[in-house]
Each structure stands twice: as C-alpha cells, then as structure tokens.
Short mmCIF file of C-alpha atoms in Angstrom, two decimals:
data_model
loop_
_atom_site.label_atom_id
_atom_site.label_comp_id
_atom_site.label_asym_id
_atom_site.label_seq_id
_atom_site.Cartn_x
_atom_site.Cartn_y
_atom_site.Cartn_z
CA MET A 14 -19.36 -9.79 -19.98
CA THR A 15 -19.47 -9.55 -23.61
CA SER A 16 -18.32 -12.55 -25.62
CA SER A 17 -14.81 -12.23 -27.11
CA LEU A 18 -15.27 -15.28 -29.58
CA PRO A 19 -15.71 -14.72 -33.31
CA VAL A 20 -19.19 -13.71 -34.55
CA PRO A 21 -20.21 -15.30 -37.66
CA GLY A 22 -18.78 -13.70 -40.87
CA ALA A 23 -15.80 -12.53 -38.72
CA VAL A 24 -11.98 -12.62 -39.80
CA VAL A 25 -10.33 -15.45 -37.91
CA ARG A 26 -7.22 -17.23 -37.35
CA VAL A 27 -7.05 -20.79 -36.53
CA GLU A 28 -4.95 -22.03 -33.55
CA ARG A 29 -4.34 -25.63 -32.39
CA ASP A 30 -3.78 -27.21 -29.00
CA SER A 31 -3.92 -30.67 -27.76
CA LEU A 32 -7.70 -30.66 -27.98
CA GLY A 33 -7.72 -29.62 -31.62
CA PRO A 34 -8.14 -26.77 -33.68
CA LYS A 35 -10.17 -23.62 -32.82
CA SER A 36 -10.95 -20.22 -34.53
CA VAL A 37 -9.96 -17.13 -32.83
CA PRO A 38 -10.71 -13.54 -33.76
CA ALA A 39 -7.99 -12.53 -36.37
CA ASP A 40 -7.15 -9.39 -34.52
CA ALA A 41 -7.16 -10.82 -30.99
CA TYR A 42 -4.10 -10.43 -28.81
CA TYR A 43 -5.20 -13.66 -26.92
CA GLY A 44 -5.37 -17.05 -28.29
CA ILE A 45 -6.67 -20.68 -28.18
CA HIS A 46 -6.11 -21.56 -24.43
CA THR A 47 -8.05 -18.02 -23.64
CA ALA A 48 -10.81 -18.45 -26.02
CA ARG A 49 -11.59 -22.06 -24.71
CA ALA A 50 -11.51 -20.32 -21.03
CA VAL A 51 -13.98 -17.72 -22.11
CA GLU A 52 -16.43 -20.52 -23.41
CA ASN A 53 -15.92 -22.91 -20.07
CA PHE A 54 -16.14 -20.14 -17.37
CA PRO A 55 -19.11 -17.74 -18.24
CA ILE A 56 -19.39 -17.31 -14.50
CA SER A 57 -19.24 -13.85 -12.80
CA GLY A 58 -19.29 -11.69 -15.87
CA ILE A 59 -16.26 -9.96 -14.54
CA PRO A 60 -13.10 -10.32 -16.68
CA LEU A 61 -9.61 -10.13 -15.66
CA SER A 62 -9.13 -6.73 -16.73
CA ALA A 63 -11.53 -5.67 -13.80
CA HIS A 64 -8.28 -5.94 -11.66
CA PRO A 65 -5.78 -3.90 -13.59
CA ASP A 66 -3.17 -4.18 -10.68
CA PHE A 67 -3.06 -8.04 -10.99
CA ILE A 68 -2.71 -7.48 -14.99
CA ASP A 69 0.26 -5.32 -14.31
CA ALA A 70 1.68 -7.82 -11.79
CA LEU A 71 1.45 -10.74 -14.09
CA ALA A 72 3.18 -8.74 -16.85
CA ALA A 73 6.00 -7.87 -14.44
CA VAL A 74 6.37 -11.41 -13.54
CA LYS A 75 6.50 -12.47 -17.15
CA GLN A 76 9.08 -9.53 -17.93
CA ALA A 77 11.15 -10.45 -15.11
CA ALA A 78 11.35 -14.03 -16.44
CA ALA A 79 12.34 -13.17 -19.76
CA LEU A 80 15.26 -10.79 -18.41
CA THR A 81 16.23 -13.76 -16.36
CA ASN A 82 16.17 -16.22 -19.22
CA ARG A 83 18.19 -14.11 -21.46
CA GLU A 84 20.93 -13.58 -18.67
CA LEU A 85 21.12 -17.37 -18.39
CA GLY A 86 21.11 -17.96 -22.15
CA ILE A 87 17.77 -19.65 -22.36
CA LEU A 88 16.18 -16.77 -24.49
CA ASP A 89 17.99 -15.01 -27.53
CA ASN A 90 18.19 -11.42 -27.00
CA ALA A 91 15.60 -10.30 -29.84
CA THR A 92 13.01 -12.63 -28.26
CA ALA A 93 13.49 -11.57 -24.78
CA ALA A 94 13.74 -7.93 -25.61
CA ALA A 95 10.19 -8.43 -27.55
CA ILE A 96 8.80 -10.05 -24.64
CA VAL A 97 10.09 -7.36 -22.34
CA GLY A 98 8.64 -4.66 -24.33
CA ALA A 99 5.24 -6.25 -24.65
CA CYS A 100 5.29 -6.48 -20.84
CA GLU A 101 6.19 -2.83 -20.30
CA GLU A 102 3.24 -1.73 -22.64
CA ILE A 103 0.87 -3.91 -20.43
CA ARG A 104 2.47 -2.49 -17.27
CA ASN A 105 1.77 1.14 -18.75
CA GLY A 106 -1.83 0.35 -19.15
CA HIS A 107 -2.08 -1.10 -22.73
CA TRP A 108 -3.94 -4.29 -23.78
CA HIS A 109 -5.79 -4.68 -20.71
CA ASP A 110 -9.00 -5.18 -22.56
CA SER A 111 -7.49 -8.25 -23.94
CA PHE A 112 -7.45 -10.03 -20.53
CA VAL A 113 -10.72 -11.46 -21.02
CA VAL A 114 -10.91 -14.80 -18.97
CA ASP A 115 -13.65 -14.43 -15.91
CA VAL A 116 -11.95 -14.00 -12.81
CA ILE A 117 -13.72 -17.24 -11.48
CA GLN A 118 -12.05 -20.21 -13.22
CA GLY A 119 -10.85 -23.57 -12.71
CA GLY A 120 -7.51 -24.88 -13.04
CA ALA A 121 -5.69 -23.04 -10.36
CA GLY A 122 -5.41 -19.87 -12.29
CA THR A 123 -4.02 -21.58 -15.55
CA SER A 124 -6.44 -19.61 -17.78
CA THR A 125 -5.20 -16.43 -16.43
CA ASN A 126 -1.75 -17.40 -16.82
CA MET A 127 -2.06 -18.53 -20.47
CA ASN A 128 -4.12 -15.35 -21.31
CA THR A 129 -1.37 -13.33 -20.08
CA ASN A 130 1.11 -15.83 -22.07
CA GLU A 131 -0.80 -15.25 -25.37
CA VAL A 132 -1.17 -11.42 -25.07
CA VAL A 133 2.37 -11.02 -24.35
CA ALA A 134 3.45 -13.52 -27.13
CA ASN A 135 1.16 -11.98 -29.95
CA ARG A 136 2.05 -8.41 -28.87
CA ALA A 137 5.95 -9.42 -28.91
CA LEU A 138 5.45 -10.97 -32.22
CA GLU A 139 4.05 -7.57 -33.64
CA LEU A 140 7.19 -5.91 -32.19
CA LEU A 141 9.18 -8.24 -33.95
CA GLY A 142 7.23 -7.50 -37.39
CA HIS A 143 5.44 -10.84 -37.35
CA PRO A 144 1.57 -11.48 -37.54
CA ARG A 145 -0.55 -12.58 -34.41
CA GLY A 146 -0.66 -16.11 -34.21
CA ASP A 147 2.66 -16.93 -35.80
CA TYR A 148 3.91 -18.81 -32.72
CA SER A 149 6.96 -20.54 -34.49
CA ARG A 150 8.85 -17.03 -33.69
CA VAL A 151 7.41 -16.37 -30.24
CA HIS A 152 5.42 -19.15 -28.47
CA PRO A 153 3.24 -18.35 -25.38
CA LEU A 154 4.69 -21.31 -23.78
CA GLU A 155 7.89 -22.31 -25.15
CA HIS A 156 9.22 -18.52 -24.88
CA VAL A 157 6.82 -16.37 -22.55
CA ASN A 158 6.18 -19.26 -20.09
CA ARG A 159 9.68 -20.54 -20.15
CA SER A 160 10.97 -21.67 -16.63
CA GLN A 161 7.41 -21.09 -15.15
CA SER A 162 4.40 -22.68 -14.05
CA THR A 163 1.05 -21.45 -13.31
CA ASN A 164 1.61 -22.52 -9.79
CA ASP A 165 4.51 -19.96 -8.97
CA VAL A 166 3.41 -17.12 -11.52
CA TYR A 167 -0.17 -16.86 -10.21
CA PRO A 168 0.34 -16.59 -6.34
CA THR A 169 3.46 -14.37 -6.93
CA ALA A 170 1.31 -11.85 -9.12
CA ILE A 171 -1.25 -11.80 -6.34
CA LYS A 172 1.29 -10.85 -3.73
CA ILE A 173 2.63 -8.10 -6.05
CA ALA A 174 -0.83 -6.62 -6.98
CA LEU A 175 -1.64 -6.74 -3.03
CA HIS A 176 1.41 -4.70 -2.47
CA VAL A 177 -0.09 -1.86 -4.64
CA GLN A 178 -3.56 -1.94 -3.31
CA ILE A 179 -2.52 -2.35 0.31
CA LEU A 180 -0.46 0.79 -0.04
CA ARG A 181 -3.10 2.47 -1.61
CA LEU A 182 -5.63 1.54 0.89
CA HIS A 183 -3.15 2.28 3.72
CA GLY A 184 -2.86 5.99 2.35
CA THR A 185 -6.55 6.28 2.19
CA LEU A 186 -7.09 5.20 5.96
CA GLN A 187 -4.29 7.66 6.78
CA GLU A 188 -6.26 10.44 5.48
CA LEU A 189 -9.50 9.08 7.06
CA SER A 190 -7.87 9.10 10.28
CA GLU A 191 -6.64 12.68 9.65
CA ALA A 192 -10.25 13.73 8.82
CA PHE A 193 -11.51 12.27 12.30
CA GLN A 194 -8.64 14.15 13.98
CA ASP A 195 -9.68 17.39 12.51
CA LYS A 196 -13.09 16.96 13.75
CA ALA A 197 -11.76 15.96 17.08
CA GLU A 198 -9.72 19.22 17.28
CA GLU A 199 -12.89 21.15 16.06
CA PHE A 200 -15.06 19.35 18.69
CA ALA A 201 -12.77 19.71 21.50
CA ASP A 202 -14.84 21.86 23.76
CA VAL A 203 -18.35 20.32 23.07
CA LEU A 204 -19.42 18.59 26.08
CA LYS A 205 -21.84 15.59 25.58
CA MET A 206 -23.09 12.31 27.21
CA GLY A 207 -21.27 9.16 26.72
CA ARG A 208 -23.21 6.12 26.38
CA THR A 209 -22.64 2.50 27.28
CA GLN A 210 -25.01 -0.20 26.15
CA LEU A 211 -27.14 3.00 24.49
CA GLN A 212 -27.62 4.16 28.08
CA ASP A 213 -26.33 7.43 29.38
CA ALA A 214 -23.10 7.05 31.09
CA VAL A 215 -20.71 9.74 31.95
CA PRO A 216 -19.68 13.08 30.00
CA MET A 217 -17.18 13.38 27.61
CA THR A 218 -16.38 15.79 24.84
CA LEU A 219 -17.57 15.23 21.12
CA GLY A 220 -13.93 15.78 20.27
CA GLN A 221 -12.82 12.91 22.28
CA GLU A 222 -15.47 10.49 20.51
CA PHE A 223 -14.11 11.59 17.08
CA GLY A 224 -10.53 11.46 18.49
CA THR A 225 -11.33 7.75 19.26
CA TYR A 226 -12.47 6.94 15.61
CA ALA A 227 -9.06 8.73 14.44
CA VAL A 228 -6.95 6.42 16.43
CA MET A 229 -9.06 3.22 15.73
CA VAL A 230 -8.46 3.93 11.67
CA ALA A 231 -4.81 4.69 12.36
CA GLU A 232 -4.22 1.48 14.31
CA ASP A 233 -5.93 -0.66 11.29
CA ALA A 234 -3.88 1.30 8.73
CA GLN A 235 -0.69 0.28 10.71
CA ARG A 236 -1.94 -3.38 11.04
CA LEU A 237 -2.36 -3.53 7.13
CA LEU A 238 0.89 -2.07 6.49
CA GLU A 239 2.68 -4.90 8.61
CA THR A 240 0.99 -7.45 6.05
CA ARG A 241 3.23 -6.34 3.35
CA GLU A 242 6.13 -8.13 5.03
CA LEU A 243 4.09 -11.34 4.90
CA ILE A 244 3.27 -11.18 1.14
CA SER A 245 6.82 -10.31 0.25
CA GLU A 246 8.06 -13.95 0.11
CA ILE A 247 7.20 -15.42 -3.27
CA ASN A 248 7.63 -19.01 -4.75
CA LEU A 249 8.66 -17.85 -8.01
CA GLY A 250 11.07 -20.51 -9.59
CA GLY A 251 9.38 -23.39 -7.87
CA THR A 252 7.57 -24.17 -11.26
CA ALA A 253 4.93 -26.81 -10.83
CA ILE A 254 4.90 -28.02 -7.19
CA GLY A 255 7.99 -26.30 -5.75
CA THR A 256 10.72 -28.70 -6.81
CA GLY A 257 12.02 -26.12 -9.71
CA LEU A 258 11.57 -28.52 -12.34
CA ASN A 259 12.70 -27.19 -15.90
CA ALA A 260 14.17 -24.23 -14.25
CA HIS A 261 17.82 -23.28 -14.48
CA PRO A 262 19.68 -23.75 -11.10
CA ARG A 263 20.46 -19.96 -11.12
CA TYR A 264 16.73 -19.06 -12.20
CA THR A 265 15.23 -18.78 -8.79
CA ALA A 266 17.42 -16.44 -6.98
CA THR A 267 17.85 -14.36 -10.41
CA VAL A 268 14.20 -14.14 -11.25
CA CYS A 269 13.56 -12.79 -7.67
CA GLU A 270 16.33 -10.07 -8.10
CA LYS A 271 14.94 -9.00 -11.35
CA LEU A 272 11.20 -8.92 -10.09
CA SER A 273 12.42 -6.95 -7.15
CA GLU A 274 13.99 -4.27 -9.38
CA LEU A 275 10.92 -4.00 -11.73
CA THR A 276 8.32 -3.73 -8.78
CA ARG A 277 10.51 -1.80 -6.57
CA LEU A 278 9.75 -4.15 -3.85
CA ARG A 279 11.98 -6.18 -1.41
CA LEU A 280 10.85 -9.71 -2.44
CA VAL A 281 12.61 -12.65 -1.11
CA THR A 282 12.19 -16.37 -2.12
CA ALA A 283 10.64 -18.59 0.39
CA THR A 284 13.05 -20.96 2.03
CA ASP A 285 10.66 -24.02 1.03
CA LEU A 286 9.13 -23.64 -2.34
CA VAL A 287 7.13 -26.87 -2.04
CA GLU A 288 5.56 -25.70 1.14
CA ALA A 289 5.19 -22.06 -0.47
CA THR A 290 3.46 -23.52 -3.31
CA GLN A 291 0.58 -25.13 -1.64
CA ASP A 292 0.38 -23.11 1.30
CA VAL A 293 -2.17 -19.93 1.14
CA GLY A 294 -2.30 -19.16 4.61
CA VAL A 295 -0.56 -15.53 4.02
CA PHE A 296 -4.03 -14.92 1.87
CA MET A 297 -6.01 -15.74 5.13
CA GLN A 298 -4.04 -13.49 7.11
CA VAL A 299 -4.09 -10.58 4.91
CA SER A 300 -8.11 -11.24 4.62
CA GLY A 301 -8.20 -11.22 8.49
CA VAL A 302 -6.58 -7.74 8.74
CA LEU A 303 -9.08 -6.43 6.08
CA LYS A 304 -12.04 -7.83 7.97
CA ARG A 305 -10.84 -6.19 11.12
CA THR A 306 -10.55 -3.09 9.32
CA ALA A 307 -13.81 -3.39 7.77
CA MET A 308 -15.65 -4.26 11.18
CA LYS A 309 -14.12 -1.22 12.98
CA LEU A 310 -15.19 1.08 10.07
CA SER A 311 -18.70 -0.26 10.07
CA LYS A 312 -18.94 0.10 13.97
CA ILE A 313 -17.66 3.74 13.46
CA CYS A 314 -20.41 4.34 10.65
CA ASN A 315 -22.94 2.64 12.95
CA ASP A 316 -22.12 5.36 15.60
CA LEU A 317 -22.25 8.27 12.93
CA ARG A 318 -26.02 7.00 12.10
CA LEU A 319 -27.03 6.81 15.62
CA LEU A 320 -25.61 10.16 16.51
CA SER A 321 -27.16 12.00 13.44
CA SER A 322 -30.50 10.08 13.80
CA GLY A 323 -33.69 12.07 14.02
CA PRO A 324 -33.36 14.88 13.21
CA GLN A 325 -36.34 15.44 15.83
CA ALA A 326 -37.09 12.06 17.02
CA GLY A 327 -33.64 10.53 17.37
CA PHE A 328 -30.23 11.67 18.75
CA ASN A 329 -29.66 14.59 16.71
CA GLU A 330 -26.32 15.42 18.05
CA ILE A 331 -24.23 15.53 14.85
CA ASN A 332 -25.34 16.75 11.22
CA LEU A 333 -24.07 14.63 8.30
CA PRO A 334 -23.78 16.40 5.04
CA PRO A 335 -26.94 16.09 3.08
CA VAL A 336 -25.91 14.25 -0.16
CA GLN A 337 -29.11 13.15 -1.84
CA ALA A 338 -32.86 13.16 -1.29
CA GLY A 339 -33.61 10.17 1.08
CA SER A 340 -37.07 8.95 0.02
CA SER A 341 -39.63 8.54 -2.82
CA ILE A 342 -42.57 8.97 -0.50
CA MET A 343 -41.61 11.28 2.44
CA PRO A 344 -40.55 14.67 1.49
CA GLY A 345 -37.43 16.20 3.02
CA LYS A 346 -36.19 12.96 4.44
CA VAL A 347 -32.60 12.65 4.33
CA ASN A 348 -30.62 9.42 4.87
CA PRO A 349 -27.22 8.68 6.09
CA VAL A 350 -26.29 7.08 2.91
CA ILE A 351 -22.74 7.12 2.78
CA PRO A 352 -22.25 5.41 6.08
CA GLU A 353 -24.87 2.84 4.77
CA ALA A 354 -22.74 2.37 1.80
CA VAL A 355 -19.64 1.61 3.97
CA ASN A 356 -21.52 -0.83 6.26
CA GLN A 357 -22.49 -2.76 3.14
CA VAL A 358 -18.82 -2.86 1.89
CA ALA A 359 -18.07 -4.18 5.49
CA PHE A 360 -20.43 -7.02 5.15
CA GLU A 361 -19.05 -7.86 1.69
CA VAL A 362 -15.29 -8.18 3.20
CA ALA A 363 -16.70 -10.45 6.06
CA GLY A 364 -18.16 -12.62 3.51
CA ASN A 365 -15.00 -12.77 1.30
CA ASP A 366 -13.04 -13.55 4.44
CA VAL A 367 -15.19 -16.70 4.72
CA THR A 368 -14.68 -17.58 1.15
CA ILE A 369 -11.31 -17.37 1.49
CA ALA A 370 -10.85 -19.39 4.54
CA MET A 371 -12.86 -22.16 2.85
CA ALA A 372 -10.85 -21.96 -0.40
CA ALA A 373 -7.75 -22.17 1.84
CA GLU A 374 -8.86 -25.31 3.76
CA ALA A 375 -10.02 -26.86 0.34
CA GLY A 376 -6.44 -27.17 -1.13
CA GLN A 377 -5.03 -30.58 -1.52
CA LEU A 378 -1.75 -32.14 -1.41
CA GLN A 379 0.79 -29.91 -3.32
CA LEU A 380 -1.63 -27.17 -4.83
CA ASN A 381 -4.52 -25.13 -3.75
CA ALA A 382 -6.90 -24.89 -6.85
CA PHE A 383 -8.93 -22.03 -5.52
CA GLU A 384 -6.59 -19.33 -5.76
CA PRO A 385 -8.52 -17.44 -8.30
CA ILE A 386 -11.46 -17.02 -5.89
CA ILE A 387 -8.86 -16.26 -3.28
CA ALA A 388 -7.51 -13.50 -5.54
CA HIS A 389 -10.87 -11.92 -6.57
CA SER A 390 -12.22 -11.83 -3.12
CA LEU A 391 -9.05 -10.25 -1.68
CA PHE A 392 -9.11 -7.59 -4.81
CA GLN A 393 -12.56 -7.14 -4.12
CA SER A 394 -11.95 -6.61 -0.54
CA VAL A 395 -9.03 -3.98 -0.85
CA THR A 396 -10.33 -1.92 -3.62
CA HIS A 397 -13.99 -1.74 -2.24
CA LEU A 398 -12.76 -0.53 1.06
CA ASP A 399 -10.73 1.88 -0.47
CA ALA A 400 -13.49 3.48 -2.43
CA ALA A 401 -15.76 3.30 0.46
CA CYS A 402 -13.08 5.15 2.65
CA ARG A 403 -12.54 7.63 0.22
CA SER A 404 -16.36 8.35 -0.07
CA LEU A 405 -16.50 8.59 3.71
CA ILE A 406 -13.80 11.03 3.87
CA THR A 407 -14.98 13.41 1.00
CA LYS A 408 -18.77 13.09 1.13
CA CYS A 409 -19.26 12.75 5.05
CA VAL A 410 -16.72 13.02 7.91
CA THR A 411 -15.33 16.44 6.32
CA GLY A 412 -18.81 18.12 6.54
CA ILE A 413 -19.94 16.84 9.84
CA SER A 414 -21.12 19.50 12.22
CA ALA A 415 -22.06 19.49 15.94
CA ASN A 416 -25.43 20.41 17.63
CA ARG A 417 -24.19 22.09 20.35
CA ASP A 418 -27.04 23.06 22.09
CA ARG A 419 -28.60 19.55 21.88
CA LEU A 420 -25.56 18.43 23.46
CA GLN A 421 -25.20 20.67 26.27
CA GLU A 422 -28.96 20.10 27.14
CA SER A 423 -28.26 16.26 27.25
CA VAL A 424 -25.67 16.86 29.96
CA THR A 425 -27.72 19.14 32.06
CA ASN A 426 -30.80 16.90 31.99
CA SER A 427 -28.70 13.67 32.38
CA ILE A 428 -28.55 11.66 35.62
CA GLY A 429 -25.11 10.35 34.52
CA ILE A 430 -23.34 13.37 35.85
CA ILE A 431 -24.08 12.24 39.28
CA THR A 432 -21.20 9.75 38.85
CA ALA A 433 -18.84 12.37 39.12
CA LEU A 434 -20.10 13.21 42.56
CA ASN A 435 -19.87 9.59 43.93
CA PRO A 436 -16.33 10.30 45.76
CA TYR A 437 -18.21 13.30 47.52
CA ILE A 438 -21.77 11.85 48.63
CA GLY A 439 -21.39 7.99 48.30
CA TYR A 440 -22.82 5.40 45.68
CA GLY A 441 -26.00 4.91 47.89
CA VAL A 442 -27.04 8.44 47.90
CA SER A 443 -25.99 8.93 44.40
CA ALA A 444 -28.24 6.27 43.26
CA ARG A 445 -31.37 7.66 45.46
CA ILE A 446 -30.74 11.14 43.87
CA ALA A 447 -30.74 9.65 40.28
CA LYS A 448 -33.91 7.77 41.07
CA ARG A 449 -35.61 10.79 42.41
CA ALA A 450 -34.28 12.91 39.54
CA MET A 451 -35.89 10.42 37.16
CA ALA A 452 -39.20 10.43 38.85
CA SER A 453 -39.44 14.00 39.42
CA GLY A 454 -37.77 15.52 36.22
CA GLN A 455 -35.46 17.79 38.45
CA THR A 456 -31.86 18.04 37.56
CA VAL A 457 -29.11 16.28 39.56
CA PRO A 458 -27.46 19.60 40.81
CA ASP A 459 -30.80 21.06 42.14
CA LEU A 460 -31.57 17.93 43.95
CA ILE A 461 -28.37 17.78 45.67
CA VAL A 462 -28.32 21.56 46.61
CA GLU A 463 -32.04 21.01 47.72
CA GLU A 464 -31.07 18.17 50.10
CA GLY A 465 -28.13 20.11 51.46
CA LEU A 466 -25.72 17.41 50.38
CA LEU A 467 -23.33 20.10 48.66
CA THR A 468 -23.53 23.73 48.33
CA ALA A 469 -24.35 25.00 44.58
CA GLU A 470 -20.67 26.46 44.51
CA GLU A 471 -19.33 22.87 45.19
CA VAL A 472 -21.69 21.49 42.85
CA THR A 473 -20.78 23.73 40.07
CA ALA A 474 -16.89 23.44 40.70
CA LEU A 475 -17.31 19.56 40.65
CA LEU A 476 -19.42 19.45 37.59
CA ARG A 477 -17.27 21.97 35.46
CA PRO A 478 -16.71 20.63 32.03
CA GLU A 479 -12.95 20.19 32.38
CA ALA A 480 -13.58 18.26 35.62
CA LEU A 481 -15.68 15.87 33.92
CA VAL A 482 -13.77 14.51 31.13
CA ALA A 483 -10.18 13.68 32.49
CA PRO A 484 -8.73 12.29 35.62
CA ARG A 485 -8.66 14.74 38.69
CA GLU A 486 -7.43 15.20 42.18
CA PRO A 487 -10.21 14.80 44.80
CA MET A 488 -11.84 18.01 45.87
CA SER A 489 -11.40 18.57 49.72
CA MET A 490 -14.87 19.00 51.35
CA PRO A 491 -15.98 20.21 54.83
CA LYS A 492 -16.02 17.62 57.41
CA THR A 493 -19.80 18.57 58.23
CA GLN A 494 -20.88 17.94 54.67
CA LEU A 495 -19.22 14.82 54.48
CA SER A 496 -20.70 13.69 57.53
CA GLN A 497 -24.20 14.78 56.28
CA ALA A 498 -23.65 12.76 53.27
CA LYS A 499 -22.61 9.68 55.09
CA GLU A 500 -25.48 9.90 57.27
CA ALA A 501 -27.90 10.43 54.28
CA ALA A 502 -26.18 7.36 52.99
CA ARG A 503 -27.12 5.16 55.96
#
C-alpha cells in the first residue's frame, strides 16, 4: 500500500490527540488517528478500501447514528444534516480512497472506526463551508461517533456488509446451479460408467452426473441464504461493552430502526448486548457455511479435471473449453485452469475458516480484539468465492461438451454392467463372468450368451440404457434358464 503520510515539502495541517501533535496532508479527509494507524500497521498492504461493501456499511451506521441523535435532540439539525450528507456520498461510492488503514490492525477495529469518523467529519465540514480539520464545528468523536463505540459500530458494519455479499454470492451460486442443470438436460441421453473409489461401478447418464452438481450447488446456496437471519442481530447501542454507557435510553431501539430503513434489512437488536458484544460465534457459523460451499465446489472441480483428463491418456469423457495455452515447454497442451483456480480459492476459504475459529477463541472477557482479521477473512472468502464461481460459469461450465463415442465405448467394454444382471444369474455367476471378461478381453454380454445363461435378446433387454440408470421392475425369466443360472452358480 502506498504511504498516505505527508511527503517532505507537502502542504500539511497539524492535528492533536492525547499523544501529541502530528502532521496530516492538508487535503486528506482522514485525520491524526488514521495517520498514526497507517504508520503502526503496515501489515498486509491491503487498505480498507479493498472492501467497499464494508465502507458502505460503516457509513450507513454513522448515518443512522446521526439521524437518531438528531431525533433525540443530541445533535443539532445542521450538524446532523452534514454528517448524513457525507455518509450518503460515501455510500454512493465517493471518498473510498480515503479509507487507508490496513485491514489487519490492532485495537479491535478502532482504527477503522476512527478512519470512518474522520472522513465523515471532514467531508461534513466541507459541506458546511468549513476547512478540513476544523473540528470545533464537526468533531470525529464528539459528533460523528456520538452514542457509539468501535465495539458496537464495527461488528454491526461487518454484518451489514456480509448481508450484501452473501446475497451477491447466493445469486452467483444459483446461476452456477442453473448452468449445471442446463448441461444435465443436454447430456440426459449420454450413457456412461459411474465410478466409486475411481473404479468402474454401474452405468449412469452424464446428465445425472451434472444434475448432481446442480443440486449440490443449489443446496449450498440455500444454506448460505439461511445465515442472513443470524447476522441480522446487531449490538448497536451497546457502546463499549454492551451496557449502553453514554447512549440515550431510546437510542438503541431508534438507531436499529433507522439502520434497517437505510439498508433495507430487517435488523434486530440483540436481547443481551453484553453477550452480543463479546460473542463472535455468528461469524464462525457464516465461515463454516462458506467452507462447506467451497469444499463441495472444489470436489466438483476435481471431478471436472478428472473427467476431462487426457485427452489421449486420460478419461477424456468431457471437453472443457480451452481458454489459454497450458505449457511453456509442451506445445498444444491445454490445462483445466479454471477448475484449478476454483480449487485454490477453496483452499483459501478453508484456511480463512481456521483463522476465524482461532480469532474467535482468542477473545477475552467483554470483547474480542481480533474482529479485524475475522472481517477480512470473511470478506475474502465471500468475494473470492463469488469471483471464482462466476469464472467457472462463464469460462468453463457453459462450454463443456461430451465425448459421446468414448463414453459409449466405456460402457460397452466395462464389466460394471454385469451388476444389472445379478438378479437373473446370481452374484456368484456374475463375479465369475466379470473375472473371465477381465482376463479374456471379451465383453460381458458375449460371455453370458456364450455360456447359455441368457439369450442375446434377454441380455439386450436387460442392458438397454433406460433400464440401467433407474429403478425397474424385475424381468420374468424362463424357469429353465433360471435353473441353469442357479446350477452354474453352484
């Protein structure tokens, strides 16, 4: 991250806090607290502006607080209006580049809250016709942060941002599910061998295989949507530890109502604000659902890579769209790079889940100081999953094609189809025929007819595609042939 501190010779303004004076770029919307945080936390190089939904959520909290404080007579109309105006501009995408604090920071998110307070205050000053830094008129703490603490602002903003991001990811997962379902319908008539433990199992259709992926993704989309109810409970109004110190008696209920109106979310105040201020279990719950989604997506991508492997020496059952050359040394090689990218995002999400769990456990007494890494990890998981899924849809799934001849050949030559004949010739006979087919290279149908266990017509009827991929009524067989089968089994 490029330094946001003054450079030699630059025009500055001097601000003061309890630690003393410090120079800040004269044209900066942030102030002294942010400047100190930039110096103290050169950690990831990722500024808060990398999470625009979070910035919008922080501004919404400040706006709701100003509206509430005005209604309760705590802020005058002009000051409240200026704060509201500044917050609306931020929520419309302005001034995001002024959110310069690193996403990983000490202080339980205080630097993020102060960065927000200062940007809002300085923009509000401009709207009132005052210069930046003239805090006697609009102060970051006395006015913008009135009735608040980082400890209720920060987790509330995380939850609001997650609402937006989860809805976005849910929509993308729905689109991915539909893309797989479209392929399921396209491949509904393509017979292939199913596999268990990478060994031939029994026949199925390629449509059934892709239909499974559609269901898997749709289920996770629904589970993800369910987490929104959990993150609708907020602790805004609890201030420092949940006791509501320095807040008006009607502030908590009113600010929740205002914030719900601004965000169009059905937010509710936690019944126990002391508990809600220290307990970050909800973030572990959301992360767990994200990990579940990621792991299942990774499994699907593993399948796509296997099914498309080759082309000559692998499964070669499906073709993934070629999107780029695959090797700097092997001409003509094309790799499954889109599924590979999704795999890597899944690994990242799993790692983020571990980070979130450790951060949640590390909380002490009335506050968890590690919400910054929880927030950053959650935002990364959601946004990277969304981007990975969108790439999977547009660059991979919609362009997949089937190698129909290869698939038909695999069914014809597989010993797995003998499972369908178990009810008619018995398991023991089937095992013997399978072993003989493996040794001789002859097909299962040819050997069954050769041994006189079933007629060619009966084998054809029993192994017709529609009979192989769904439950069916048992086919009646002549007693003589059933007796032969039992005798052969003995």
